């Protein structure tokens, strides 16, 4: 398979490309883990891929079982189609997985199981503990607004949306920076309005 995603990870079998998650991405328990993958038209036409996806704890200390993201991932033709410069068509698919709120913090593997080729492709990710209600309350000012203008946006915690095949992860980072700056400006403006 010829790579058509600028920042994707090619599966060990070469039959699909993983756009999200990226290795060492950080997610938060209780939030969304977007899984996005691309299958080229040759693989779709030949029905050469059967895919299931799991989230496995990578550390023995994590007291949690393997979690099923999807038993039978969609690997057919989809409405999100793109054509690479070499003329190969590809279909993008997205699955949103809700990370359990009680998932312990640690390292996990998103495992893509190719049942046809009998090969797994693993993407390591980190999951942070969900914020406790008491920590959220202590970070709020008396007016109910954040006490600081700091905002930690994890663009991968957003629900999976089919992306532009030619978009790079740099553009996603730029969007995060823009939203962070916008949030800080709005928070500052709101705090200034409350002072006057």
Coordinates of N, CA and C in Angstrom, one line a residue:
X1 N 0.8 -1.2 0.0 CA 0.0 0.0 0.0 C 0.9 1.2 0.0
X2 N 0.6 2.2 -0.9 CA 1.3 3.4 -0.9 C 0.7 4.4 0.1
X3 N 1.6 5.0 0.9 CA 1.1 5.9 1.9 C 0.4 7.1 1.3
X4 N -0.8 7.4 1.6 CA -1.5 8.6 1.1 C -1.9 9.6 2.2
X5 N -1.6 9.2 3.5 CA -1.8 10.1 4.6 C -0.5 10.6 5.0
X6 N -0.4 11.9 5.1 CA 0.9 12.6 5.4 C 1.5 12.2 6.7
X7 N 0.6 12.0 7.7 CA 1.2 11.8 9.1 C 0.7 10.4 9.6
X8 N 0.3 9.5 8.8 CA -0.3 8.2 9.2 C 0.8 7.2 9.5
X9 N 0.4 6.2 10.3 CA 1.3 5.1 10.6 C 0.8 3.9 9.8
X10 N 1.6 3.3 8.9 CA 1.3 2.2 8.1 C 1.2 1.0 8.9
X11 N 0.1 0.2 8.8 CA -0.1 -1.1 9.5 C 1.0 -2.0 9.2
X12 N 1.3 -2.9 10.1 CA 2.4 -3.9 9.9 C 2.2 -4.7 8.6
X13 N 0.9 -4.9 8.2 CA 0.6 -5.7 7.0 C 0.6 -4.9 5.8
X14 N 0.6 -3.5 5.9 CA 0.6 -2.6 4.8 C -0.8 -2.5 4.2
X15 N -1.8 -3.1 4.8 CA -3.2 -3.1 4.2 C -4.0 -1.9 4.6
X16 N -3.6 -1.1 5.6 CA -4.3 0.1 6.0 C -3.3 1.0 6.7
X17 N -3.8 2.3 6.9 CA -2.9 3.3 7.5 C -3.7 3.9 8.7
X18 N -3.0 4.1 9.8 CA -3.6 4.6 11.0 C -3.4 6.1 11.1
X19 N -4.4 6.9 11.1 CA -4.3 8.4 11.2 C -4.3 8.8 12.7
X20 N -5.2 8.1 13.5 CA -5.4 8.4 14.9 C -5.8 7.2 15.6
X21 N -5.1 6.9 16.7 CA -4.2 7.8 17.5 C -2.8 7.7 16.9
X22 N -2.0 8.7 17.3 CA -0.6 8.6 16.9 C 0.2 8.1 18.1
X23 N 1.3 7.5 17.9 CA 2.1 6.9 19.0 C 2.4 8.0 20.1
X24 N 2.3 7.5 21.4 CA 2.5 8.4 22.5 C 1.5 9.5 22.7
X25 N 0.4 9.5 22.1 CA -0.7 10.5 22.3 C -1.2 10.3 23.7
X26 N -1.7 11.4 24.3 CA -2.2 11.4 25.6 C -3.7 11.7 25.6
X27 N -4.4 10.8 26.3 CA -5.9 11.0 26.4 C -6.3 11.0 27.9
X28 N -7.5 11.3 28.2 CA -8.0 11.4 29.5 C -9.2 10.4 29.8
X29 N -9.1 9.7 30.9 CA -10.2 8.8 31.2 C -11.5 9.6 31.3
X30 N -12.6 8.9 30.7 CA -13.9 9.6 30.7 C -14.1 10.4 29.4
X31 N -13.1 10.5 28.6 CA -13.2 11.3 27.3 C -13.1 10.4 26.1
X32 N -13.1 11.0 25.0 CA -13.1 10.2 23.7 C -11.7 9.9 23.2
X33 N -11.6 8.7 22.7 CA -10.4 8.2 22.0 C -10.8 8.1 20.5
X34 N -10.4 9.0 19.7 CA -10.8 8.9 18.3 C -9.9 7.9 17.5
X35 N -10.4 7.0 16.8 CA -9.7 6.1 16.0 C -10.0 6.3 14.5
X36 N -9.0 6.7 13.7 CA -9.2 7.0 12.3 C -8.2 6.2 11.5
X37 N -8.7 5.5 10.5 CA -7.8 4.7 9.7 C -8.3 4.8 8.2
X38 N -7.3 4.5 7.3 CA -7.6 4.6 5.9 C -7.2 3.3 5.2
X39 N -8.1 2.9 4.3 CA -8.0 1.7 3.6 C -8.0 2.0 2.1
X40 N -7.0 1.5 1.3 CA -7.0 1.9 -0.1 C -7.9 1.0 -0.9
X41 N -8.3 1.5 -2.1 CA -9.3 0.9 -2.9 C -9.0 -0.5 -3.3
X42 N -7.7 -0.9 -3.5 CA -7.3 -2.2 -3.9 C -7.7 -3.2 -2.8
X43 N -7.4 -2.8 -1.5 CA -7.7 -3.7 -0.4 C -9.3 -3.9 -0.3
X44 N -10.0 -2.8 -0.4 CA -11.5 -2.8 -0.4 C -12.0 -3.7 -1.5
X45 N -11.5 -3.6 -2.7 CA -12.0 -4.4 -3.8 C -11.8 -5.8 -3.6
X46 N -10.6 -6.2 -3.1 CA -10.2 -7.6 -2.9 C -10.7 -8.2 -1.6
X47 N -11.4 -7.4 -0.8 CA -11.9 -7.8 0.6 C -10.7 -8.5 1.3
X48 N -9.6 -7.8 1.3 CA -8.3 -8.4 1.9 C -8.1 -7.9 3.3
X49 N -9.1 -7.4 4.0 CA -8.9 -6.9 5.3 C -10.1 -7.2 6.2
X50 N -9.9 -7.8 7.3 CA -11.0 -7.9 8.4 C -10.3 -7.3 9.6
X51 N -10.9 -6.3 10.2 CA -10.2 -5.6 11.2 C -11.0 -5.5 12.5
X52 N -10.4 -5.7 13.6 CA -11.0 -5.5 14.9 C -10.0 -4.6 15.7
X53 N -10.5 -3.8 16.7 CA -9.6 -2.9 17.4 C -9.9 -3.0 18.9
X54 N -8.8 -3.0 19.6 CA -8.9 -3.2 21.1 C -8.0 -2.1 21.8
X55 N -8.3 -1.9 23.0 CA -7.5 -1.0 23.9 C -7.0 -1.9 25.0
X56 N -5.7 -2.2 25.1 CA -5.1 -3.1 26.0 C -4.2 -2.4 27.0
X57 N -4.3 -2.7 28.3 CA -3.4 -2.1 29.2 C -2.0 -2.7 28.9
X58 N -1.0 -1.8 28.9 CA 0.4 -2.2 28.5 C 1.2 -2.4 29.7
X59 N 0.7 -2.1 30.9 CA 1.5 -2.2 32.1 C 0.8 -3.2 33.1
X60 N 1.5 -4.1 33.6 CA 0.9 -5.1 34.5 C 0.2 -4.5 35.7
X61 N 0.7 -3.3 36.2 CA 0.1 -2.7 37.4 C -1.4 -2.2 37.1
X62 N -1.7 -2.0 35.9 CA -3.1 -1.5 35.5 C -4.1 -2.7 35.8
X63 N -5.0 -2.4 36.6 CA -6.0 -3.5 37.0 C -7.2 -3.2 36.2
X64 N -7.1 -3.5 34.9 CA -8.3 -3.3 34.0 C -8.1 -4.3 32.8
X65 N -9.2 -4.8 32.4 CA -9.3 -5.8 31.3 C -9.1 -5.1 29.9
X66 N -8.8 -5.9 28.9 CA -8.8 -5.4 27.5 C -10.2 -4.9 27.2
X67 N -10.2 -3.8 26.5 CA -11.5 -3.1 26.1 C -11.7 -3.2 24.6
X68 N -12.8 -3.6 24.2 CA -13.2 -3.7 22.8 C -13.6 -2.4 22.2
X69 N -12.9 -1.9 21.2 CA -13.2 -0.6 20.6 C -14.3 -1.0 19.5
X70 N -14.0 -1.9 18.6 CA -14.9 -2.4 17.7 C -14.5 -3.9 17.2
X71 N -15.5 -4.8 17.2 CA -15.2 -6.1 16.8 C -15.1 -6.3 15.3
X72 N -15.8 -5.5 14.6 CA -15.7 -5.6 13.1 C -15.7 -4.2 12.5
X73 N -14.5 -3.7 12.4 CA -14.3 -2.3 11.9 C -14.8 -2.2 10.4
X74 N -15.3 -1.1 10.0 CA -15.7 -0.9 8.7 C -14.5 -0.7 7.8
X75 N -14.4 -1.6 6.8 CA -13.2 -1.5 5.9 C -13.6 -1.4 4.4
X76 N -14.9 -1.0 4.2 CA -15.4 -0.9 2.9 C -15.3 0.5 2.3
X77 N -15.9 0.7 1.2 CA -16.0 2.0 0.5 C -16.8 2.9 1.5
X78 N -16.3 4.2 1.5 CA -17.0 5.1 2.4 C -17.2 6.4 1.6
X79 N -18.0 7.3 2.2 CA -18.2 8.6 1.6 C -17.0 9.5 1.7
X80 N -16.0 9.2 2.6 CA -14.8 10.0 2.7 C -13.8 9.3 1.8
X81 N -13.7 9.7 0.6 CA -12.7 9.1 -0.4 C -11.7 10.2 -0.8
X82 N -10.5 9.8 -1.1 CA -9.5 10.7 -1.5 C -8.6 10.0 -2.6
X83 N -8.0 10.8 -3.4 CA -7.2 10.2 -4.5 C -5.8 10.8 -4.2
X84 N -4.8 9.9 -4.1 CA -3.4 10.3 -3.9 C -2.8 10.7 -5.3
X85 N -1.7 11.4 -5.2 CA -1.1 11.9 -6.5 C -0.8 10.7 -7.4
X86 N -0.6 9.5 -6.9 CA -0.2 8.3 -7.7 C -1.5 7.7 -8.3
X87 N -2.7 8.3 -8.0 CA -3.9 7.7 -8.6 C -4.6 6.7 -7.7
X88 N -4.1 6.3 -6.6 CA -4.7 5.4 -5.7 C -5.8 6.0 -4.9
X89 N -7.0 5.4 -4.9 CA -8.1 5.9 -4.1 C -8.0 5.3 -2.7
X90 N -8.5 6.0 -1.7 CA -8.5 5.5 -0.3 C -9.8 5.9 0.4
X91 N -10.2 5.1 1.3 CA -11.4 5.4 2.1 C -11.1 5.5 3.5
X92 N -11.5 6.6 4.1 CA -11.3 6.9 5.5 C -12.4 6.5 6.4
X93 N -12.1 5.9 7.6 CA -13.2 5.5 8.5 C -12.8 6.0 9.9
X94 N -13.8 6.3 10.7 CA -13.6 6.8 12.1 C -14.5 6.1 13.1
X95 N -13.9 5.8 14.2 CA -14.6 5.2 15.3 C -14.3 6.0 16.6
X96 N -15.3 6.4 17.3 CA -15.1 7.0 18.6 C -15.3 6.0 19.7
X97 N -14.3 6.0 20.6 CA -14.3 5.1 21.8 C -14.3 5.9 23.0
X98 N -15.3 5.7 23.9 CA -15.4 6.4 25.2 C -14.5 5.7 26.2
X99 N -13.5 6.3 26.6 CA -12.6 5.7 27.6 C -13.3 5.7 28.9
X100 N -13.4 4.6 29.6 CA -14.1 4.5 30.9 C -13.6 5.5 31.9
X101 N -14.5 6.2 32.6 CA -14.0 7.2 33.6 C -13.1 6.6 34.7
X102 N -13.3 5.3 35.0 CA -12.5 4.7 36.0 C -11.2 4.0 35.4
X103 N -10.9 4.2 34.2 CA -9.7 3.6 33.6 C -8.5 4.2 34.4
X104 N -7.6 3.3 34.9 CA -6.4 3.8 35.7 C -5.5 4.5 34.7
X105 N -4.8 5.5 35.2 CA -3.8 6.2 34.5 C -2.6 5.2 34.2
X106 N -2.1 5.3 32.9 CA -1.0 4.5 32.6 C -0.8 4.4 31.0
X107 N 0.0 3.5 30.6 CA 0.3 3.3 29.2 C -0.6 2.1 28.7
X108 N -1.2 2.4 27.6 CA -2.1 1.4 26.9 C -1.7 1.2 25.5
X109 N -2.1 0.1 24.9 CA -1.9 -0.1 23.4 C -3.2 -0.2 22.7
X110 N -3.4 0.6 21.7 CA -4.5 0.5 20.8 C -4.0 -0.6 19.8
X111 N -4.7 -1.7 19.7 CA -4.3 -2.8 18.9 C -5.3 -3.1 17.8
X112 N -4.7 -3.0 16.6 CA -5.5 -3.2 15.3 C -5.2 -4.7 14.9
X113 N -6.2 -5.5 14.9 CA -6.0 -6.9 14.6 C -6.5 -7.2 13.2
X114 N -5.6 -7.6 12.3 CA -6.0 -7.9 11.0 C -6.2 -9.4 10.9
X115 N -7.4 -9.9 10.9 CA -7.8 -11.3 11.0 C -7.4 -12.1 9.7
X116 N -7.3 -11.4 8.6 CA -7.0 -12.1 7.3 C -5.5 -12.4 7.3
X117 N -4.6 -11.4 7.6 CA -3.2 -11.6 7.6 C -2.7 -12.2 8.9
X118 N -3.5 -12.2 10.0 CA -3.1 -12.7 11.3 C -1.9 -11.9 11.9
X119 N -2.0 -10.6 11.7 CA -1.0 -9.7 12.2 C -1.6 -8.5 13.0
X120 N -1.0 -8.2 14.1 CA -1.5 -7.0 14.9 C -0.6 -5.8 14.6
X121 N -1.2 -4.6 14.7 CA -0.4 -3.4 14.7 C -0.8 -2.7 15.9
X122 N 0.2 -2.2 16.7 CA 0.0 -1.6 18.0 C 0.4 -0.2 18.0
X123 N -0.4 0.7 18.6 CA -0.1 2.1 18.8 C -0.1 2.4 20.3
X124 N 1.0 2.7 20.9 CA 1.0 3.0 22.3 C 0.5 4.4 22.6
X125 N -0.4 4.5 23.6 CA -0.9 5.8 24.1 C -0.9 5.8 25.6
X126 N -1.0 7.0 26.1 CA -1.1 7.2 27.6 C -2.5 7.7 27.9
X127 N -3.0 7.2 29.0 CA -4.3 7.7 29.5 C -4.0 8.3 30.9
X128 N -4.5 9.5 31.1 CA -4.4 10.2 32.3 C -5.7 10.0 33.1
X129 N -5.6 10.1 34.4 CA -6.8 9.9 35.2 C -7.8 11.1 35.0
X130 N -9.1 10.8 35.1 CA -10.1 11.9 34.9 C -9.9 12.8 36.1
X131 N -10.2 14.1 35.8 CA -10.1 15.1 36.9 C -11.2 14.8 37.9
X132 N -10.9 14.9 39.2 CA -11.9 14.7 40.2 C -12.8 16.0 40.3
X133 N -14.0 15.8 40.8 CA -14.9 17.0 40.9 C -14.3 18.0 41.9
X134 N -13.5 17.6 42.9 CA -13.0 18.5 43.9 C -11.8 19.3 43.3
X135 N -11.1 18.7 42.3 CA -10.0 19.5 41.7 C -10.6 20.5 40.7
X136 N -11.7 20.2 40.1 CA -12.4 21.1 39.2 C -12.9 22.3 40.0
X137 N -13.5 22.1 41.2 CA -14.0 23.1 42.0 C -12.9 24.0 42.5
X138 N -11.8 23.5 43.0 CA -10.7 24.3 43.5 C -10.1 25.1 42.4
X139 N -10.2 24.8 41.2 CA -9.6 25.6 40.1 C -10.5 26.7 39.6
X140 N -11.7 26.8 40.2 CA -12.7 27.8 39.8 C -12.6 29.0 40.7
X141 N -12.7 30.2 40.2 CA -12.7 31.4 41.0 C -14.1 31.6 41.7
X142 N -14.2 32.6 42.5 CA -15.5 32.8 43.2 C -16.6 33.1 42.3
X143 N -16.3 33.6 41.1 CA -17.4 34.0 40.1 C -17.8 32.8 39.3
X144 N -17.1 31.6 39.5 CA -17.4 30.4 38.7 C -16.6 30.4 37.4
X145 N -15.7 31.3 37.2 CA -14.8 31.3 36.0 C -13.5 30.7 36.4
X146 N -12.7 30.2 35.5 CA -11.4 29.6 35.8 C -10.5 30.6 36.5
X147 N -9.8 30.2 37.6 CA -8.9 31.1 38.3 C -7.7 31.5 37.5
X148 N -7.4 30.7 36.5 CA -6.3 31.1 35.6 C -6.7 31.0 34.2
X149 N -6.0 31.6 33.3 CA -6.3 31.5 31.8 C -5.7 30.3 31.2
X150 N -5.1 29.4 31.9 CA -4.5 28.2 31.3 C -5.5 27.3 30.8
X151 N -5.3 26.8 29.6 CA -6.3 25.8 29.1 C -5.4 24.7 28.4
X152 N -5.6 23.5 28.8 CA -4.9 22.4 28.2 C -5.9 21.7 27.2
X153 N -5.7 21.9 25.9 CA -6.5 21.3 24.9 C -5.7 20.2 24.3
X154 N -6.4 19.0 24.3 CA -5.8 17.8 23.7 C -6.6 17.6 22.4
X155 N -6.1 18.0 21.3 CA -6.9 18.0 20.0 C -7.3 16.5 19.7
X156 N -6.7 15.5 20.2 CA -7.1 14.2 19.9 C -8.2 13.7 20.8
X157 N -8.6 14.5 21.8 CA -9.7 14.1 22.7 C -11.0 14.5 22.0
X158 N -11.0 15.2 20.9 CA -12.2 15.5 20.2 C -12.7 14.3 19.5
X159 N -14.0 14.2 19.3 CA -14.6 13.1 18.6 C -13.9 12.9 17.2
X160 N -13.8 11.7 16.8 CA -13.2 11.4 15.5 C -14.0 12.0 14.4
X161 N -13.4 12.8 13.6 CA -14.1 13.3 12.4 C -13.2 12.9 11.2
X162 N -13.7 12.4 10.2 CA -12.9 12.2 9.0 C -12.1 13.4 8.7
X163 N -10.8 13.2 8.5 CA -9.9 14.4 8.3 C -9.6 14.5 6.8
X164 N -9.0 15.6 6.4 CA -8.6 15.7 5.1 C -7.4 14.8 4.9
X165 N -7.3 14.0 3.9 CA -6.3 13.0 3.8 C -4.9 13.6 3.7
X166 N -4.9 14.8 3.1 CA -3.6 15.5 2.9 C -3.3 16.5 4.0
X167 N -4.1 16.6 5.0 CA -3.8 17.5 6.1 C -2.7 16.8 7.0
X168 N -1.8 17.7 7.5 CA -0.8 17.1 8.4 C -1.2 17.3 9.8
X169 N -0.5 16.6 10.7 CA -0.8 16.8 12.1 C -0.4 18.2 12.6
X170 N 0.5 18.9 11.8 CA 0.9 20.2 12.2 C -0.3 21.1 12.1
X171 N -1.2 20.9 11.2 CA -2.4 21.8 11.1 C -3.3 21.6 12.3
X172 N -3.4 20.3 12.8 CA -4.2 20.1 14.0 C -3.5 20.8 15.2
X173 N -2.2 20.8 15.3 CA -1.5 21.5 16.3 C -1.8 23.0 16.2
X174 N -1.8 23.6 15.0 CA -2.1 25.0 14.8 C -3.5 25.3 15.3
X175 N -4.4 24.5 15.0 CA -5.8 24.7 15.4 C -5.9 24.7 17.0
X176 N -5.1 23.8 17.6 CA -5.1 23.8 19.1 C -4.6 25.1 19.6
X177 N -3.5 25.5 19.1 CA -2.9 26.8 19.5 C -3.9 27.9 19.4
X178 N -4.6 28.0 18.2 CA -5.5 29.1 18.0 C -6.6 29.0 19.0
X179 N -7.2 27.8 19.3 CA -8.3 27.7 20.3 C -7.8 28.0 21.7
X180 N -6.5 27.6 22.0 CA -6.0 27.9 23.3 C -5.9 29.5 23.5
X181 N -5.3 30.1 22.5 CA -5.2 31.6 22.5 C -6.6 32.3 22.6
X182 N -7.5 31.8 21.8 CA -8.9 32.3 21.8 C -9.5 32.2 23.2
X183 N -9.4 31.0 23.8 CA -9.9 30.7 25.2 C -9.3 31.7 26.2
X184 N -7.9 31.8 26.1 CA -7.2 32.7 27.0 C -7.7 34.2 26.9
X185 N -7.9 34.6 25.6 CA -8.3 36.0 25.4 C -9.8 36.2 25.9
X186 N -10.6 35.2 25.7 CA -12.0 35.3 26.1 C -12.1 35.3 27.7
X187 N -11.2 34.5 28.3 CA -11.2 34.4 29.7 C -10.7 35.7 30.3
X188 N -9.7 36.3 29.7 CA -9.1 37.6 30.2 C -10.2 38.7 30.0
X189 N -10.8 38.7 28.9 CA -11.9 39.7 28.6 C -13.0 39.5 29.6
X190 N -13.4 38.3 29.9 CA -14.5 38.1 30.8 C -14.1 38.5 32.2
X191 N -12.9 38.2 32.6 CA -12.4 38.6 34.0 C -12.3 40.1 34.0
X192 N -11.8 40.8 33.0 CA -11.8 42.3 32.9 C -13.1 42.9 33.0
X193 N -14.1 42.3 32.4 CA -15.5 42.8 32.4 C -16.1 42.7 33.8
X194 N -15.7 41.7 34.6 CA -16.2 41.5 35.9 C -15.6 42.5 36.9
X195 N -14.3 42.9 36.6 CA -13.6 43.9 37.5 C -14.2 45.2 37.4
X196 N -14.6 45.6 36.2 CA -15.2 47.0 35.9 C -16.5 47.0 36.5

